[in-house]
XYZ file of C-alpha atoms in Angstrom:
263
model
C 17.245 -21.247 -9.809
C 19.033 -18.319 -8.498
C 16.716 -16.502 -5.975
C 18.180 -12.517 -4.982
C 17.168 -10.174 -2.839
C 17.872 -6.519 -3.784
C 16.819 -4.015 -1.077
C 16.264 -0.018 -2.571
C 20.427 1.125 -1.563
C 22.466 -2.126 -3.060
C 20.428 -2.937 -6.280
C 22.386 -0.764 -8.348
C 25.589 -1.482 -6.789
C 25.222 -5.020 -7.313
C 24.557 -4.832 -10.740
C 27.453 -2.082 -11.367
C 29.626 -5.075 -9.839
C 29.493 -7.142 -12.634
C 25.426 -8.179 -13.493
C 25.641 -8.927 -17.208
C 22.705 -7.479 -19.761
C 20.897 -8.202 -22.913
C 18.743 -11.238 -24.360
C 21.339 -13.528 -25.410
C 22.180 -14.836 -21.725
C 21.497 -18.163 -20.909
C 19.825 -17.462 -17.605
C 16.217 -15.765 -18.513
C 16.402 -12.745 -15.341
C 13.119 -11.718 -14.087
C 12.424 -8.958 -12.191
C 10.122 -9.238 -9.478
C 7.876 -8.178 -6.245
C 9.182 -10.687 -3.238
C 5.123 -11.180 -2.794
C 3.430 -12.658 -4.720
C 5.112 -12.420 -7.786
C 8.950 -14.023 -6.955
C 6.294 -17.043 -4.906
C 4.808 -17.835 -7.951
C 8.148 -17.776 -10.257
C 9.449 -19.923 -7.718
C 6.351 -22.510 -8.378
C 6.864 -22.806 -11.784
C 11.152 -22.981 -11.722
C 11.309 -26.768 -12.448
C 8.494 -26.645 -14.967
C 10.460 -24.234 -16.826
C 13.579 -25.982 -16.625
C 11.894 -29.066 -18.373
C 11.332 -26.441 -21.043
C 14.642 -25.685 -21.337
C 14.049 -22.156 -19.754
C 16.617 -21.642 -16.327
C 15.062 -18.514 -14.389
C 16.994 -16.302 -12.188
C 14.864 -14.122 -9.915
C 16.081 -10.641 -8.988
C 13.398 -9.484 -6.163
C 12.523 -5.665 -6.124
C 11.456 -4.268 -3.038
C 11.034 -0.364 -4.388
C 8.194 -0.024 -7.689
C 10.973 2.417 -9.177
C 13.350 0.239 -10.385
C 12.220 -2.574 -12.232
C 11.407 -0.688 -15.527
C 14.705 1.508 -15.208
C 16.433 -2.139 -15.209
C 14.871 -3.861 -17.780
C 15.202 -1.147 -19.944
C 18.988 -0.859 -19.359
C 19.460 -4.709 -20.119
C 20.071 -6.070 -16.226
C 16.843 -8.075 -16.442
C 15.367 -9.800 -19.511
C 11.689 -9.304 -18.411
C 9.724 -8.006 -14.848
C 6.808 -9.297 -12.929
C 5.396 -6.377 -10.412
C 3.012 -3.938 -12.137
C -0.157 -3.111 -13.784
C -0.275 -2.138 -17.060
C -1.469 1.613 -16.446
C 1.893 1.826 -14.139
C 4.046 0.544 -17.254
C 2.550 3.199 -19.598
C 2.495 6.048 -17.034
C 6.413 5.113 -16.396
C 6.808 4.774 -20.395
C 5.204 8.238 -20.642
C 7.264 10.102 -18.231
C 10.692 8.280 -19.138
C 10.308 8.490 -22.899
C 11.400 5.005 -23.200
C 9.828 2.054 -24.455
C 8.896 -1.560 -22.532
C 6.287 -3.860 -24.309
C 3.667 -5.799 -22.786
C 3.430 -9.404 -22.818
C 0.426 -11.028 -21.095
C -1.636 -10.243 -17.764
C -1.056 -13.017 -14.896
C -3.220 -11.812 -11.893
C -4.926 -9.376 -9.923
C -4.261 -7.878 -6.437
C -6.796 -5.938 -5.518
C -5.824 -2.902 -3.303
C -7.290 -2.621 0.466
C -7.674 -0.517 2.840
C -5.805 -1.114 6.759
C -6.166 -0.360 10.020
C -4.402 -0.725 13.233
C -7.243 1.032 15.385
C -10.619 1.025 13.108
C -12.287 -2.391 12.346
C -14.904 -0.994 9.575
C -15.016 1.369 7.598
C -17.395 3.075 8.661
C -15.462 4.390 11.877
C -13.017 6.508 9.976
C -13.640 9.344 12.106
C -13.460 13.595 11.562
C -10.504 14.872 10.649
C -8.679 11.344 9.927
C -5.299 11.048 8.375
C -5.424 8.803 5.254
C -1.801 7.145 3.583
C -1.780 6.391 -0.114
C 0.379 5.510 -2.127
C 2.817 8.622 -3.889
C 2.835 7.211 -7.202
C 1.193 8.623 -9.839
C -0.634 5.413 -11.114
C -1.397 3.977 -7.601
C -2.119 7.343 -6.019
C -4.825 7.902 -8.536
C -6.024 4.106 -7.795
C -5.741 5.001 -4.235
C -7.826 7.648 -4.475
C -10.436 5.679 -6.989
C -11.140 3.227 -3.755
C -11.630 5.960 -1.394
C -14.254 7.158 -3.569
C -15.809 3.495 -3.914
C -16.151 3.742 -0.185
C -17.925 6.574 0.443
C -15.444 8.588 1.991
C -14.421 10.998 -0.518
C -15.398 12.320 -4.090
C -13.437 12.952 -7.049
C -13.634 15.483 -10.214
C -15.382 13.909 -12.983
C -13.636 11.802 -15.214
C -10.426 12.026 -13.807
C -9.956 8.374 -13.569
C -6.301 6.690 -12.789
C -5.032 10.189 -13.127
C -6.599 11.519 -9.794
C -3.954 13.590 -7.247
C -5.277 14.906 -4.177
C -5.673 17.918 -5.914
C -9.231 16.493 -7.555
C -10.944 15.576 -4.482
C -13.918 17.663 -4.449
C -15.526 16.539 -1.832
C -14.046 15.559 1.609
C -17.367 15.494 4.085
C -15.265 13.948 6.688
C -12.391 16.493 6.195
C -9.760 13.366 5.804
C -5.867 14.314 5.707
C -4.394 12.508 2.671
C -0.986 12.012 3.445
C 1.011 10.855 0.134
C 3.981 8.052 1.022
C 6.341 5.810 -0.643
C 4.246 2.498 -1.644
C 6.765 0.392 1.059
C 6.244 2.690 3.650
C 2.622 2.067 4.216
C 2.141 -0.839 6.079
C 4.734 0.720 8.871
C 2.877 3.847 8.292
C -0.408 2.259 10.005
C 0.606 3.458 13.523
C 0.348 7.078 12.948
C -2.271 7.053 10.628
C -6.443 5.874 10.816
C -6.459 3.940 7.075
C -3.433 2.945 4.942
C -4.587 2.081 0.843
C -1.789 -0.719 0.383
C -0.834 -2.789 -2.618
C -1.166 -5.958 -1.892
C 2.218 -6.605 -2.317
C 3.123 -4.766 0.516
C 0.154 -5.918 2.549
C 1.252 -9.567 2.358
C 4.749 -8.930 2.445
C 3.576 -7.526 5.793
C 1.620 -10.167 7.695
C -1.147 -9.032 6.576
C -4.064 -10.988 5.020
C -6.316 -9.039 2.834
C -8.956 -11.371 2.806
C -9.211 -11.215 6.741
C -7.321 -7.202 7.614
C -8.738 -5.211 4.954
C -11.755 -3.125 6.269
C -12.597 -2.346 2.652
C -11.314 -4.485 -0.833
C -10.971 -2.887 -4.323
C -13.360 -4.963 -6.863
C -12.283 -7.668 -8.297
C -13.280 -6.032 -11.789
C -10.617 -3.754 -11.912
C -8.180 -2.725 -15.246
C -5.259 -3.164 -13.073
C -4.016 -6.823 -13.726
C -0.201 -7.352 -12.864
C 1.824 -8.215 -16.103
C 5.043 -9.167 -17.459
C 7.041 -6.903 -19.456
C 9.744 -7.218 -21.756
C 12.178 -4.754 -23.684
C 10.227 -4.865 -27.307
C 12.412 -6.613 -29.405
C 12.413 -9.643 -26.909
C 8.995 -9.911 -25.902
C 8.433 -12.738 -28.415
C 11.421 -14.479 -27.872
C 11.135 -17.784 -27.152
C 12.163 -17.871 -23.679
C 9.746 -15.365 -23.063
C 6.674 -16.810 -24.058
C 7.358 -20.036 -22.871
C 7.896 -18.171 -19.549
C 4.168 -16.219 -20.362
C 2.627 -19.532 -21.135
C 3.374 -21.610 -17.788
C 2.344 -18.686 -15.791
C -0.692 -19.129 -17.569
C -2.011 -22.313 -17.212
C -4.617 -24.359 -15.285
C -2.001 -25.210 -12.523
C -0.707 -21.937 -11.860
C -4.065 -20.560 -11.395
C -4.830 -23.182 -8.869
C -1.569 -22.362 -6.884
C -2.415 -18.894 -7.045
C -6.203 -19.526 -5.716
C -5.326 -21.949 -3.078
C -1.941 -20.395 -1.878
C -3.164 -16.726 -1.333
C -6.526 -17.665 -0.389
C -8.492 -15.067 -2.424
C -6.189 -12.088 -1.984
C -4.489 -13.011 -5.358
C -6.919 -13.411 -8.135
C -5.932 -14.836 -11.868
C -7.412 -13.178 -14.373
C -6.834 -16.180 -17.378
């Protein structure tokens, strides 16, 4: 297995160097977050193989490009997102990316560097969230959960700061770049971080997080595919190992609750 790292300035580079597109290559190129998602690609490599599936994982540190690059042919599938990001990104592109099967859950928390509960987010705080529209608006949904602020009715996954109505503790709600967050923590009270990001930061969910989405929520992390490869062979022998009894067990033991399967 070839395992690369593309940071947020080179990935395009690299690929205008000489990265080669479409389904017919013999090297199946996944997309992916470095945490958890390229981990658990990297469990199942030799399982594939036996398959007759060779993986090649291209590691994403920035939620923008993925979808841009599978649907441009420089991956054959991607690994980092829930499926209300894929449509949102489908919606405002124009451009279509099919989904093939949900893998886990990561459920969103909320961080600290000087409060140890909740409860201590004091008058006047600043809050970081996420700038995206899809994780802003989930962002937003946990802040509600917890008390702290309230949003317009039914505005759902679709929330912008612009629907709080009600803010009894006055918070600041600074928007940010998903990857800037955990940094972000020392000039801010609360951070709501992927989990991604939290990991990929030292942090532990299970043991940082002053507050933990529920584990019920719609926003399972999926693979996606261009749509006339997501039932290519490849690609659903790639769907089905993620899938079964073993991986779940790696997930549940590895991350230690802060990755949840949902199969």
């Amino acid at each position: 297995m070839k395992r690369i790292f593309l940071g947020v300035v080179l990935i395009f580079g690299l690929f205008l160097m000489g990265c080669t597109g479409g389904s017919g290559s013999d090297v199946l190129r996944i997309g992916a977050s470095p945490v958890p998602h390229a981990i658990i690609l990297q469990y199942i490599e030799d399982e594939l193989a036996a398959q007759g599936v060779i993986i090649e994982i291209l590691e994403f540190s920035d939620f923008t490009l993925p979808n841009p690059a599978l649907f441009e042919e420089q991956i054959d599938v991607n690994y980092f997102q829930h499926r209300p990001f894929l449509n949102s990104w489908i919606e405002d592109s124009g451009n279509q990316l099919a989904y093939v099967t949900s893998i886990h859950i990561e459920p969103m928390g909320v961080y600290s560097h000087s409060l140890t509960d909740i409860s201590q987010v004091p008058q006047d705080g600043r809050v970081a969230i996420p700038n995206d529209a899809t994780n802003g608006g989930r962002a937003l949904m946990i802040l509600e959960s917890a008390g702290l602020i309230g949003l317009r009715e039914g505005v759902g996954i679709r929330a912008t700061v612009s629907d709080i109505v009600d803010n009894p503790l006055n918070l600041e709600v600074l928007e940010l770049v998903a990857e800037l967050l955990p940094p972000a923590l020392g000039e801010v009270d609360i951070a709501v971080i992927n989990t991604n990001f939290a990991l990929g930061a030292g942090l532990n969910p299970m043991r940082d997080a002053l507050y933990m989405e529920p584990v019920d929520s719609p926003f399972a992390n999926i693979l996606a595919a261009r749509p006339e490869d997501a039932n290519s062979e490849a690609i659903q022998i790639l769907a089905d190992t993620l899938r079964t009894d073993r991986v779940r067990q790696f997930i549940l033991e590895h991350f230690e609750g802060a990755v949840v399967p949902v199969f």
